[in-house]
Short mmCIF file of C-alpha atoms in Angstrom, two decimals:
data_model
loop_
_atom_site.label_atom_id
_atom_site.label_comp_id
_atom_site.label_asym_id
_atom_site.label_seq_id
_atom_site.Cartn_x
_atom_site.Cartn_y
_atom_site.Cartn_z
CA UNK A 126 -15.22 -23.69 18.46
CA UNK A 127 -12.23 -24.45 16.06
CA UNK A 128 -9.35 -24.17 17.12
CA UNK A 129 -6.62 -22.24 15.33
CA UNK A 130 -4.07 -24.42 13.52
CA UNK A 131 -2.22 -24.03 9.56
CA UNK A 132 -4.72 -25.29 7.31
CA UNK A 133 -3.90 -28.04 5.15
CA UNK A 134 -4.72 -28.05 1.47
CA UNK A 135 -7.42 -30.87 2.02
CA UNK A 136 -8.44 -28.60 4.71
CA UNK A 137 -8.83 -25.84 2.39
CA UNK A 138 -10.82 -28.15 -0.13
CA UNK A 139 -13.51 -28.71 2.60
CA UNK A 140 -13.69 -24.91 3.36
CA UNK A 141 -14.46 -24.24 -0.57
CA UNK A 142 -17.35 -26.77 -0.58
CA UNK A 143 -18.89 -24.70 1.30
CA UNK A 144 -19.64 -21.59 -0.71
CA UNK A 145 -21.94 -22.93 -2.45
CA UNK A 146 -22.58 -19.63 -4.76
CA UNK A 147 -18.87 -20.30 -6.39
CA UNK A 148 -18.73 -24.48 -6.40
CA UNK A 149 -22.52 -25.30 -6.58
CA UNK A 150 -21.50 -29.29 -6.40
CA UNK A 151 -18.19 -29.10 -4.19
CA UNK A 152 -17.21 -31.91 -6.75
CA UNK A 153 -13.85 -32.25 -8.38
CA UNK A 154 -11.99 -29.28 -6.40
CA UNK A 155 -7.83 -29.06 -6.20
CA UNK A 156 -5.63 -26.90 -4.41
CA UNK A 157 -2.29 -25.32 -4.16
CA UNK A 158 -0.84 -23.40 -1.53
CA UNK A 159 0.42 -20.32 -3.72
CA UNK A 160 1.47 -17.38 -1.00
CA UNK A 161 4.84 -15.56 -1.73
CA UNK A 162 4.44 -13.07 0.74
CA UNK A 163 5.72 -12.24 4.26
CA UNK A 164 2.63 -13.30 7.24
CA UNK A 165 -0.23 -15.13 5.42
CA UNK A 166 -0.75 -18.48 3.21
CA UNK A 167 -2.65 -18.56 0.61
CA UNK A 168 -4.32 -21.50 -1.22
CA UNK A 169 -5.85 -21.36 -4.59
CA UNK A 170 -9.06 -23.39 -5.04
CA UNK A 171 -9.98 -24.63 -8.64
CA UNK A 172 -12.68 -26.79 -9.96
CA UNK A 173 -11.08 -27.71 -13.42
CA UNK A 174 -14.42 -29.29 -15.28
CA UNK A 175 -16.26 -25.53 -14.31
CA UNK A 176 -13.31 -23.11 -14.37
CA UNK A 177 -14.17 -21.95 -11.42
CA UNK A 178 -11.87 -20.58 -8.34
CA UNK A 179 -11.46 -18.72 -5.17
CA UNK A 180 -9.02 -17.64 -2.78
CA UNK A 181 -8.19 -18.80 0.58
CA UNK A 182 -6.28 -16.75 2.51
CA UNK A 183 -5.20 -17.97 6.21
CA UNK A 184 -3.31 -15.70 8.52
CA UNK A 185 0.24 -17.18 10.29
CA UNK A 186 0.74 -16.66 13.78
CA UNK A 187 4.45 -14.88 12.55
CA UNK A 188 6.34 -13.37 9.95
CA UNK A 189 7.18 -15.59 7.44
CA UNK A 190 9.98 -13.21 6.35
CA UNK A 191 11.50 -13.62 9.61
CA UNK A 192 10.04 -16.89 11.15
CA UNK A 193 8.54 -17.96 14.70
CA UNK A 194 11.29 -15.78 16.34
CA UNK A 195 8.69 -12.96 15.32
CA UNK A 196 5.10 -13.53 16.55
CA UNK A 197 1.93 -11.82 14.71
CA UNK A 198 -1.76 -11.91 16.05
CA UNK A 199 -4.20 -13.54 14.50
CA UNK A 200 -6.51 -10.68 14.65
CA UNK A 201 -5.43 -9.20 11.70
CA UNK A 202 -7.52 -11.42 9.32
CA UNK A 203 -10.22 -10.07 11.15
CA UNK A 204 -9.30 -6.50 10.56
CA UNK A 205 -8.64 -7.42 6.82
CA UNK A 206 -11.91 -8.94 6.28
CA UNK A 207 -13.67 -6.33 8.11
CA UNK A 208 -12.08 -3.73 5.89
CA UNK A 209 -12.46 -5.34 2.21
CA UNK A 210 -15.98 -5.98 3.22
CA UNK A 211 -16.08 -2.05 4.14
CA UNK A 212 -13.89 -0.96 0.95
CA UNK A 213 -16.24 -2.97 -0.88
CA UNK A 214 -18.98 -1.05 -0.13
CA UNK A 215 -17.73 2.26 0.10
CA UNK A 216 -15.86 1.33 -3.59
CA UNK A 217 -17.83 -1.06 -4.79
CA UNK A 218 -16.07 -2.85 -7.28
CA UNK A 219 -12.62 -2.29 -6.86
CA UNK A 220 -12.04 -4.97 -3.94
CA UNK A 221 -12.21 -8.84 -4.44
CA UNK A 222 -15.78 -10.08 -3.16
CA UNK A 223 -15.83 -11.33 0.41
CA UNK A 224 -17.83 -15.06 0.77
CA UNK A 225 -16.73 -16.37 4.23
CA UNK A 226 -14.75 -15.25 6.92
CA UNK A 227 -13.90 -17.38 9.95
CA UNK A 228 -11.69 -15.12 12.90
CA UNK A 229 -11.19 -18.80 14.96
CA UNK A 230 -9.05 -19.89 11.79
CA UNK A 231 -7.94 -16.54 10.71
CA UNK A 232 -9.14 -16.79 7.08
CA UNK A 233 -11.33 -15.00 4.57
CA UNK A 234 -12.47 -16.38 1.69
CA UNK A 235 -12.30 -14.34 -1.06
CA UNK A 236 -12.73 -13.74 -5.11
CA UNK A 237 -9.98 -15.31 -6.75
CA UNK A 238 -7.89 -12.74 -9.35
CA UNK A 239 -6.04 -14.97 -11.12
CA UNK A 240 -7.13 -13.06 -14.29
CA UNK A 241 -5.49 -10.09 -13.13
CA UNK A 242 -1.84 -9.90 -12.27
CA UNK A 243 0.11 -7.91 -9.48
CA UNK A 244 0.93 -4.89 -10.91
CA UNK A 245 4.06 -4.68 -9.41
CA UNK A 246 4.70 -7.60 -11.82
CA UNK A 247 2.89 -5.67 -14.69
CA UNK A 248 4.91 -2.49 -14.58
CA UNK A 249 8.13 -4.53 -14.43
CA UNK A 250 7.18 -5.99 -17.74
CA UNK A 251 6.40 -2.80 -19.56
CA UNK A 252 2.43 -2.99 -19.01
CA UNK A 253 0.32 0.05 -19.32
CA UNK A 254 -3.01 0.49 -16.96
CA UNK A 255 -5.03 3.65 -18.95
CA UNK A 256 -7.84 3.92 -15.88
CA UNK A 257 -5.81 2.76 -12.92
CA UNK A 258 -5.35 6.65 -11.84
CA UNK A 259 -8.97 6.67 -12.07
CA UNK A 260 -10.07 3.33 -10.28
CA UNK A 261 -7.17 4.20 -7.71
CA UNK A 262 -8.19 7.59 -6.99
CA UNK A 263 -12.33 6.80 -7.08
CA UNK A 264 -10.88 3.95 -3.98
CA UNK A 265 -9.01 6.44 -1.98
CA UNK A 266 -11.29 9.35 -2.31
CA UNK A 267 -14.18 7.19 -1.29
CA UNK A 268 -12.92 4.54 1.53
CA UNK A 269 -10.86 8.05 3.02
CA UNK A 270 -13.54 10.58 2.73
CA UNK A 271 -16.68 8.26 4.02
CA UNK A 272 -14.80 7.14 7.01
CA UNK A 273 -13.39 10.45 8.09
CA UNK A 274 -15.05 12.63 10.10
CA UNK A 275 -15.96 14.95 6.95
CA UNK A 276 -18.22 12.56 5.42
CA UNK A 277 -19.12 9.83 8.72
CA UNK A 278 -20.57 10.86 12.08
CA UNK A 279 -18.10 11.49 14.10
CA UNK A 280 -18.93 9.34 17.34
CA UNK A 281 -19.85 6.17 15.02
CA UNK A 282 -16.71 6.85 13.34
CA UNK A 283 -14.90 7.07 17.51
CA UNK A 284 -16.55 3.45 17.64
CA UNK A 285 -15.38 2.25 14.51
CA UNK A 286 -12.08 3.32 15.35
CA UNK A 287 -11.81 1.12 18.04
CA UNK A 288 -12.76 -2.01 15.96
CA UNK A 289 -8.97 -1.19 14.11
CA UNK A 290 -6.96 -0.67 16.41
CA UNK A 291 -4.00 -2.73 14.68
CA UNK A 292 -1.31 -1.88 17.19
CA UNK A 293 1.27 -5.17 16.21
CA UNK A 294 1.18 -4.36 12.26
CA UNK A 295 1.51 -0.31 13.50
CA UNK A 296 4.28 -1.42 15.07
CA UNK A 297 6.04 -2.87 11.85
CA UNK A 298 5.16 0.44 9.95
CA UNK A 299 6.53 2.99 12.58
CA UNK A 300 9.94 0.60 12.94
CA UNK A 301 10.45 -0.36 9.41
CA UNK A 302 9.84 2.99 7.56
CA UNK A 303 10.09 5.62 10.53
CA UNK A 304 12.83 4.26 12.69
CA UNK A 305 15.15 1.89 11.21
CA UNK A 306 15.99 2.89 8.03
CA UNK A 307 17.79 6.14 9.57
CA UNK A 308 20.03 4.49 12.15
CA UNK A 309 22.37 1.29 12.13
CA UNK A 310 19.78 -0.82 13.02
CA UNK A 311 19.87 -4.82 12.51
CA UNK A 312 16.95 -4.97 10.43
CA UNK A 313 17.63 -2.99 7.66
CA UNK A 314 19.43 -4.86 4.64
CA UNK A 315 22.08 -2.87 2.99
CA UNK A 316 23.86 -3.79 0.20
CA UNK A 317 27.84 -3.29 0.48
CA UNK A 318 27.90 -0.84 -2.47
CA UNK A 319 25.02 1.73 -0.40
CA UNK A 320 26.77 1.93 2.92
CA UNK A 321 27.93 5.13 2.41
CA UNK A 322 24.35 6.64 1.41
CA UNK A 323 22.94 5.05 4.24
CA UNK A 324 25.14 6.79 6.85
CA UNK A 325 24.64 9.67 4.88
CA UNK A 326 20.85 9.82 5.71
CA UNK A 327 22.09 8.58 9.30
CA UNK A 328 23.66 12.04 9.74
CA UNK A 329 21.13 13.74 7.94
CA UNK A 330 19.40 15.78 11.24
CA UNK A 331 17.33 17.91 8.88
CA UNK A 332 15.68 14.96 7.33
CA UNK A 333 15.50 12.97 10.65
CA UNK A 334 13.33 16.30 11.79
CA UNK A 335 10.75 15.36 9.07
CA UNK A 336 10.26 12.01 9.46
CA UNK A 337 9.91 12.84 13.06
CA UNK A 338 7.64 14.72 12.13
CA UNK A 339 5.55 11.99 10.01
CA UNK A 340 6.41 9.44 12.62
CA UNK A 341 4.24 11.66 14.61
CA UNK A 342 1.22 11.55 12.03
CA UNK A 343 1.42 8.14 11.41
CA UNK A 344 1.25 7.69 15.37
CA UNK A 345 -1.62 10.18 16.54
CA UNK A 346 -3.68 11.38 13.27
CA UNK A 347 -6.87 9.21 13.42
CA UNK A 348 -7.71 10.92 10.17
CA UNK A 349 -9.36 7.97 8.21
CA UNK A 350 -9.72 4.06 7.96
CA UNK A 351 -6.43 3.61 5.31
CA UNK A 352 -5.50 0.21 3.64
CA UNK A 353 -1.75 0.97 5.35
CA UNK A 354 -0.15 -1.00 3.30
CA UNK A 355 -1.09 0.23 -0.61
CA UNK A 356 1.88 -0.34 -2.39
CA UNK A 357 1.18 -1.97 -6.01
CA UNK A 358 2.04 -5.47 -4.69
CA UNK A 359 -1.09 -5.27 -3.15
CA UNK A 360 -3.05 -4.38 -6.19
CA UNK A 361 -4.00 -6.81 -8.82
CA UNK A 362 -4.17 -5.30 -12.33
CA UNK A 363 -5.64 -5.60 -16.18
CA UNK A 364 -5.43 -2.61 -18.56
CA UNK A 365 -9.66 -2.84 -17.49
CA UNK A 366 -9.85 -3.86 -14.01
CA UNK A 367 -8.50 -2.36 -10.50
CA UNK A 368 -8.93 -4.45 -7.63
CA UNK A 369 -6.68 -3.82 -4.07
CA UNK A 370 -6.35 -6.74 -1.92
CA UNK A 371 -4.63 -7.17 1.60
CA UNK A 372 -5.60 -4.48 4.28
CA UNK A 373 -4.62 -6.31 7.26
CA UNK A 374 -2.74 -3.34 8.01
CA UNK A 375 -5.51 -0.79 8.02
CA UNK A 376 -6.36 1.13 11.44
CA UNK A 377 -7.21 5.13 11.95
CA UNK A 378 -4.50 6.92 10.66
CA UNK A 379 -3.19 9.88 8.23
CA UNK A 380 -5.09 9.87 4.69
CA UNK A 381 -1.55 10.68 3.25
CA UNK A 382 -0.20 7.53 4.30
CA UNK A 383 -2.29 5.71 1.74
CA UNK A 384 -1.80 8.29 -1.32
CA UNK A 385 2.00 8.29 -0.62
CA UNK A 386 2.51 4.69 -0.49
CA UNK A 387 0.56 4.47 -4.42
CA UNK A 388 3.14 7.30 -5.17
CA UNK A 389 6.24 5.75 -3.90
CA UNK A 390 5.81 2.57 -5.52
CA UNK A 391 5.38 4.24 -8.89
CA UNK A 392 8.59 6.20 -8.12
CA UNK A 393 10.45 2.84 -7.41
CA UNK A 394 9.28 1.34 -10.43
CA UNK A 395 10.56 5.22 -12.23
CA UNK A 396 13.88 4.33 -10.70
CA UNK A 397 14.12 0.70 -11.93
CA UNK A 398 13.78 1.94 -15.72
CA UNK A 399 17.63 1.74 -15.18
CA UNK A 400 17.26 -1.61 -16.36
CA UNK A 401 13.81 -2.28 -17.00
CA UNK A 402 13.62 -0.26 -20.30
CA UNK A 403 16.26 -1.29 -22.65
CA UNK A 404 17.38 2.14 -24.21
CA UNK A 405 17.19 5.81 -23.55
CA UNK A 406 14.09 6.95 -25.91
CA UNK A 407 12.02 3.72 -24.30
CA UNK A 408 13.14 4.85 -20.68
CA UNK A 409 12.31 8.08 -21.20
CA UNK A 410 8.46 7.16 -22.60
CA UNK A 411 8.52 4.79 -19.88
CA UNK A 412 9.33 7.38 -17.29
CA UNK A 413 7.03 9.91 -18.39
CA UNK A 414 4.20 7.45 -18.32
CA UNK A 415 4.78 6.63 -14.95
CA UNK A 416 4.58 10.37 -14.10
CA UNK A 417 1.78 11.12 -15.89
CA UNK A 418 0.13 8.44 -13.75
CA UNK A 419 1.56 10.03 -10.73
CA UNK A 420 -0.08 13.14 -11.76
CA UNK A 421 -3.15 11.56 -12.55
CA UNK A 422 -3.60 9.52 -9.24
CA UNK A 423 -3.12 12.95 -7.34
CA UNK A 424 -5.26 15.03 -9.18
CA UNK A 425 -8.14 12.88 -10.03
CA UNK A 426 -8.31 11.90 -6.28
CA UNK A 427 -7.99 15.60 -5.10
CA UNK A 428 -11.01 16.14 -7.72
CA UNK A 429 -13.07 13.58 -6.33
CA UNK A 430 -12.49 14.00 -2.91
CA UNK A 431 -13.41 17.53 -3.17
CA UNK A 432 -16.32 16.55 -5.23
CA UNK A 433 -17.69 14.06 -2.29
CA UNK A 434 -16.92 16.98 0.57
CA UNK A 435 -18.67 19.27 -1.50
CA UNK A 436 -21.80 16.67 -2.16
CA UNK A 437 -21.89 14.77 0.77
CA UNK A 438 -19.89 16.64 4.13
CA UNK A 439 -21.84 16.27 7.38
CA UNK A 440 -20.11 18.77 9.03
CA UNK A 441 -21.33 22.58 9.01
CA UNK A 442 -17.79 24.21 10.19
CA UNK A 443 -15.70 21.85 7.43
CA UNK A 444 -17.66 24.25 4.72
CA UNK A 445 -15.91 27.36 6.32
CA UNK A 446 -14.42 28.87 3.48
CA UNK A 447 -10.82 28.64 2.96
CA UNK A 448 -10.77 25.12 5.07
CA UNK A 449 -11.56 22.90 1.84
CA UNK A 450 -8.07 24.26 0.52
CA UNK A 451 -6.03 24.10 3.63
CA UNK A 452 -7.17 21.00 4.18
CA UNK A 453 -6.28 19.39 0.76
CA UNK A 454 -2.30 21.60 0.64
CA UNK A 455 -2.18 19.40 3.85
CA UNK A 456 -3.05 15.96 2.18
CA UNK A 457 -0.78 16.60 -0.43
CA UNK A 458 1.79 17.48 1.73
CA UNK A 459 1.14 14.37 3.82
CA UNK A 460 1.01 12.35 0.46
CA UNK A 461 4.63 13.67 -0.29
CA UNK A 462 6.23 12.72 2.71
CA UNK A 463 5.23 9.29 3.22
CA UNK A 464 5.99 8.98 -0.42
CA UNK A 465 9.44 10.04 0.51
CA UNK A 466 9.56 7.66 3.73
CA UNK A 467 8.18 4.76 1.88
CA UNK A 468 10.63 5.47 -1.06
CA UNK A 469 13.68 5.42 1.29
CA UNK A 470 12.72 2.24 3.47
CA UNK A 471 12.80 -0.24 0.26
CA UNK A 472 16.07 0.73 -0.63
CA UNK A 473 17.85 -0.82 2.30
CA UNK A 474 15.14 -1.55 5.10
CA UNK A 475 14.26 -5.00 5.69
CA UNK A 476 11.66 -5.34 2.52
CA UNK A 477 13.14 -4.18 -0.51
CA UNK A 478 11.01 -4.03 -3.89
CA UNK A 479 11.59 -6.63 -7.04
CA UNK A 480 11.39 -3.26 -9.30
CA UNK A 481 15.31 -2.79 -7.93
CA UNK A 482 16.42 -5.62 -6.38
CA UNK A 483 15.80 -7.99 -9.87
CA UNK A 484 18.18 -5.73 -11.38
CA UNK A 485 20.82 -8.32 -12.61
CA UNK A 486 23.44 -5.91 -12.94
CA UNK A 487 25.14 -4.08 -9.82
CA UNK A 488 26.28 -1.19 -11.33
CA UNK A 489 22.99 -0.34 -12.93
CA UNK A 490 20.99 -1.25 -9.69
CA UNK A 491 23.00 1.14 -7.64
CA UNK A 492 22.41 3.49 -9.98
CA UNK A 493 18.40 2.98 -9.43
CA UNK A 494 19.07 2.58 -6.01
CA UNK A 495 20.65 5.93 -5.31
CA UNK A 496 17.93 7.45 -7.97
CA UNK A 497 15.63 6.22 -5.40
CA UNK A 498 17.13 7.64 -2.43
CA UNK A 499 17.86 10.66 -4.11
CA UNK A 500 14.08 11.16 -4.68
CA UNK A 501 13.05 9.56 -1.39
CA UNK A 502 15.04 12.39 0.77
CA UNK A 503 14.33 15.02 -1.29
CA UNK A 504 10.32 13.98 -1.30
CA UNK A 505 10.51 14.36 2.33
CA UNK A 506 12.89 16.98 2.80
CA UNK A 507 10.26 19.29 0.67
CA UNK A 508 7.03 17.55 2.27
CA UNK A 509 5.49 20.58 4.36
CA UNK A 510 6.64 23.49 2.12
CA UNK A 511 4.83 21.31 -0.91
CA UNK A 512 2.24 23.28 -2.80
CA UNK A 513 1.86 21.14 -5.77
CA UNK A 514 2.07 17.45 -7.31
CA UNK A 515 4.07 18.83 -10.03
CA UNK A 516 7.16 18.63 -7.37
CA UNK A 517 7.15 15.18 -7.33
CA UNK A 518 7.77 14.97 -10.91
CA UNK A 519 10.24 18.15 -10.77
CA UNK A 520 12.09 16.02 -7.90
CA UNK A 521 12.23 12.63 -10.20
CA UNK A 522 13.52 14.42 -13.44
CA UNK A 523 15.72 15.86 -11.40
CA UNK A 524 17.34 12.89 -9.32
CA UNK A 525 17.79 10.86 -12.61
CA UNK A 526 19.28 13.76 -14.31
CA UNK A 527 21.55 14.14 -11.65
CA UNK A 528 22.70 10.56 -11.60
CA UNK A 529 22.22 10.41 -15.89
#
């Protein structure tokens, strides 16, 4: 059995020999250690005379963001390579190709992007994705509806809930966008300038009802198996191509959680075009691109997810008539929430987003900041009285009007 230690990139060479379907000779293979983000590393494997690459990714045993003084278990790549090999066949296409997994080193071995780019990065520089709202949505309705009990029998769908239970990475969701953000606590990361909206929202009680009340979902509705983390850093991105990486914090929990999170980081990036889009007319095109993809994601993933319940539900009492709709008002109302909580927590939690914090300029980053915010509560504020997507847009007009 190997034991678990931080691979080395000569390590990491010897791991890519072995797929033998990417590097058919093993020969001539380099590596660099390329991971920016908070709990994994990540090495890129090349073979230069071929062209050909893959992905290493290797779990750390703590939060980088933090360090040692925050421990993580391994079992998380497990979970994450268990799900993109699930997403992968529930959405075929749409997920990076899984070749190797190893749970004793905590890595999968993966499809390398590096022809796509983040999109995070993509909508920061002014790109434009025409069938994003249509790979996105075809993903969610899909990896939601075939592991929730409409469309997967319910007692293998009991089992396969226990194989994600993700309690340590639950943890950093219900603290970081459910808790902190709406007290005084240590971890959140507020700028001098927003102290005054932040105890603002501390005092709020009727918003600290909802996101009770959300707090609650996030805890106890075993709805679906969601990515739980889908914000568009973990997407990579051509104007052709879709592909969502990084569900190490998937486990049972509210369908909403995933829409919301692919809304809020669109409404981030909205916000941003404080400084991202040079002049009024482009911010404005800019802006109403972004909700028109908002409005998009939302209703082509309401389409097909009706479309699969209507094709494919197992269960006879789901078909009752009347449930379909009550059931999808509720998924949109979910979707707005988290949106709303997710929108909030990047503002001054402990993870902001590049989309605002890049901003060079202070004045016009609070100004996107407090756009933001002004969206975030609102979102959340209007969550279970929500009857259509179109409030979401209403709400961002609105907030940047407000602020113009």
């Amino acid at each position: 059995m190997t034991q678990y230690h931080s691979l080395t990139e000569a390590e990491a060479i010897e791991i890519a020999k072995s797929i033998q379907e990417v590097f058919p000779t093993g020969e001539g293979l380099e590596c660099r250690e390329i991971g920016d983000g908070n709990l994994n590393l990540v090495f890129h494997i090349t073979q230069p005379a071929t062209g050909r690459s893959l992905v290493i990714k290797q779990a750390l045993p703590y939060a980088k963001v933090v360090g040692e003084s925050w421990p993580l278990t391994l079992d998380r790549a497990r979970i994450e390579s268990e799900a993109l090999i699930l997403q992968g066949k529930l959405a075929p296409g749409l997920v990076p190709k899984v070749y190797k997994t190893d749970n004793e080193l905590a890595i999968t071995v993966m499809e390398d992007l590096s022809d796509h780019v983040i999109m995070r990065r993509g909508l920061i520089e002014g790109g434009r994705y025409p069938l994003f709202a249509g790979h996105i949505s075809e993903f969610m309705a899909r990896t939601l509806f075939f592991t929730s009990d409409l469309g997967f029998n319910q007692q293998e769908k009991k089992r396969l809930v226990g194989s994600f239970i993700n309690p340590e990475l639950c943890k950093i969701t219900e603290d970081l966008i459910f808790d902190d953000p709406y007290y005084d606590s240590p971890n959140n990361n507020i700028e001098p300038h927003l102290r005054d909206a932040a105890e603002a929202i501390w005092q709020d009680k009727e918003l600290h009802l909802e996101v009770a009340v959300l707090r609650e979902k996030f805890l106890t509705h075993a709805q679906a198996l969601i990515h739980g983390d889908l914000h568009t850093g973990s997407i990579f991105i051509t104007p052709e191509s879709t592909k969502v990486i990084d569900p190490e914090f998937a486990y049972y929990g509210p369908m909403g959680f995933d829409v919301g999170a692919v809304i809020a980081n669109l409404l981030l990036n909205y916000a941003g075009q404080e400084h991202w889009s040079p002049n009024g007319a482009e911010r404005a095109d800019r802006r109403g691109y972004l909700l028109n993809t908002i409005r998009d994601v939302w209703t082509l993933f309401e389409e097909k997810f009706r479309a699969l319940w209507n094709e494919h539900g197992i269960d006879r009492i789901s078909r009752t008539a009347g449930y379909q709709d009550e059931y999808m008002r509720r998924l949109l109302q979910d979707s707005i929430g988290f949106a709303g909580a997710k929108t909030v927590r990047r503002i001054y939690g402990l993870s902001h987003v590049i989309d605002i914090d890049n901003i060079p300029d202070a004045a016009v980053r609070e100004r996107a900041q407090r756009i933001a915010l002004d969206i975030g509560t609102a979102l959340i504020k209007i969550n279970r009285k929500a009857e259509s997507i179109e409030e979401v847009v209403r709400i961002a007009q609105d907030a940047v009007s407000a602020r113009g």
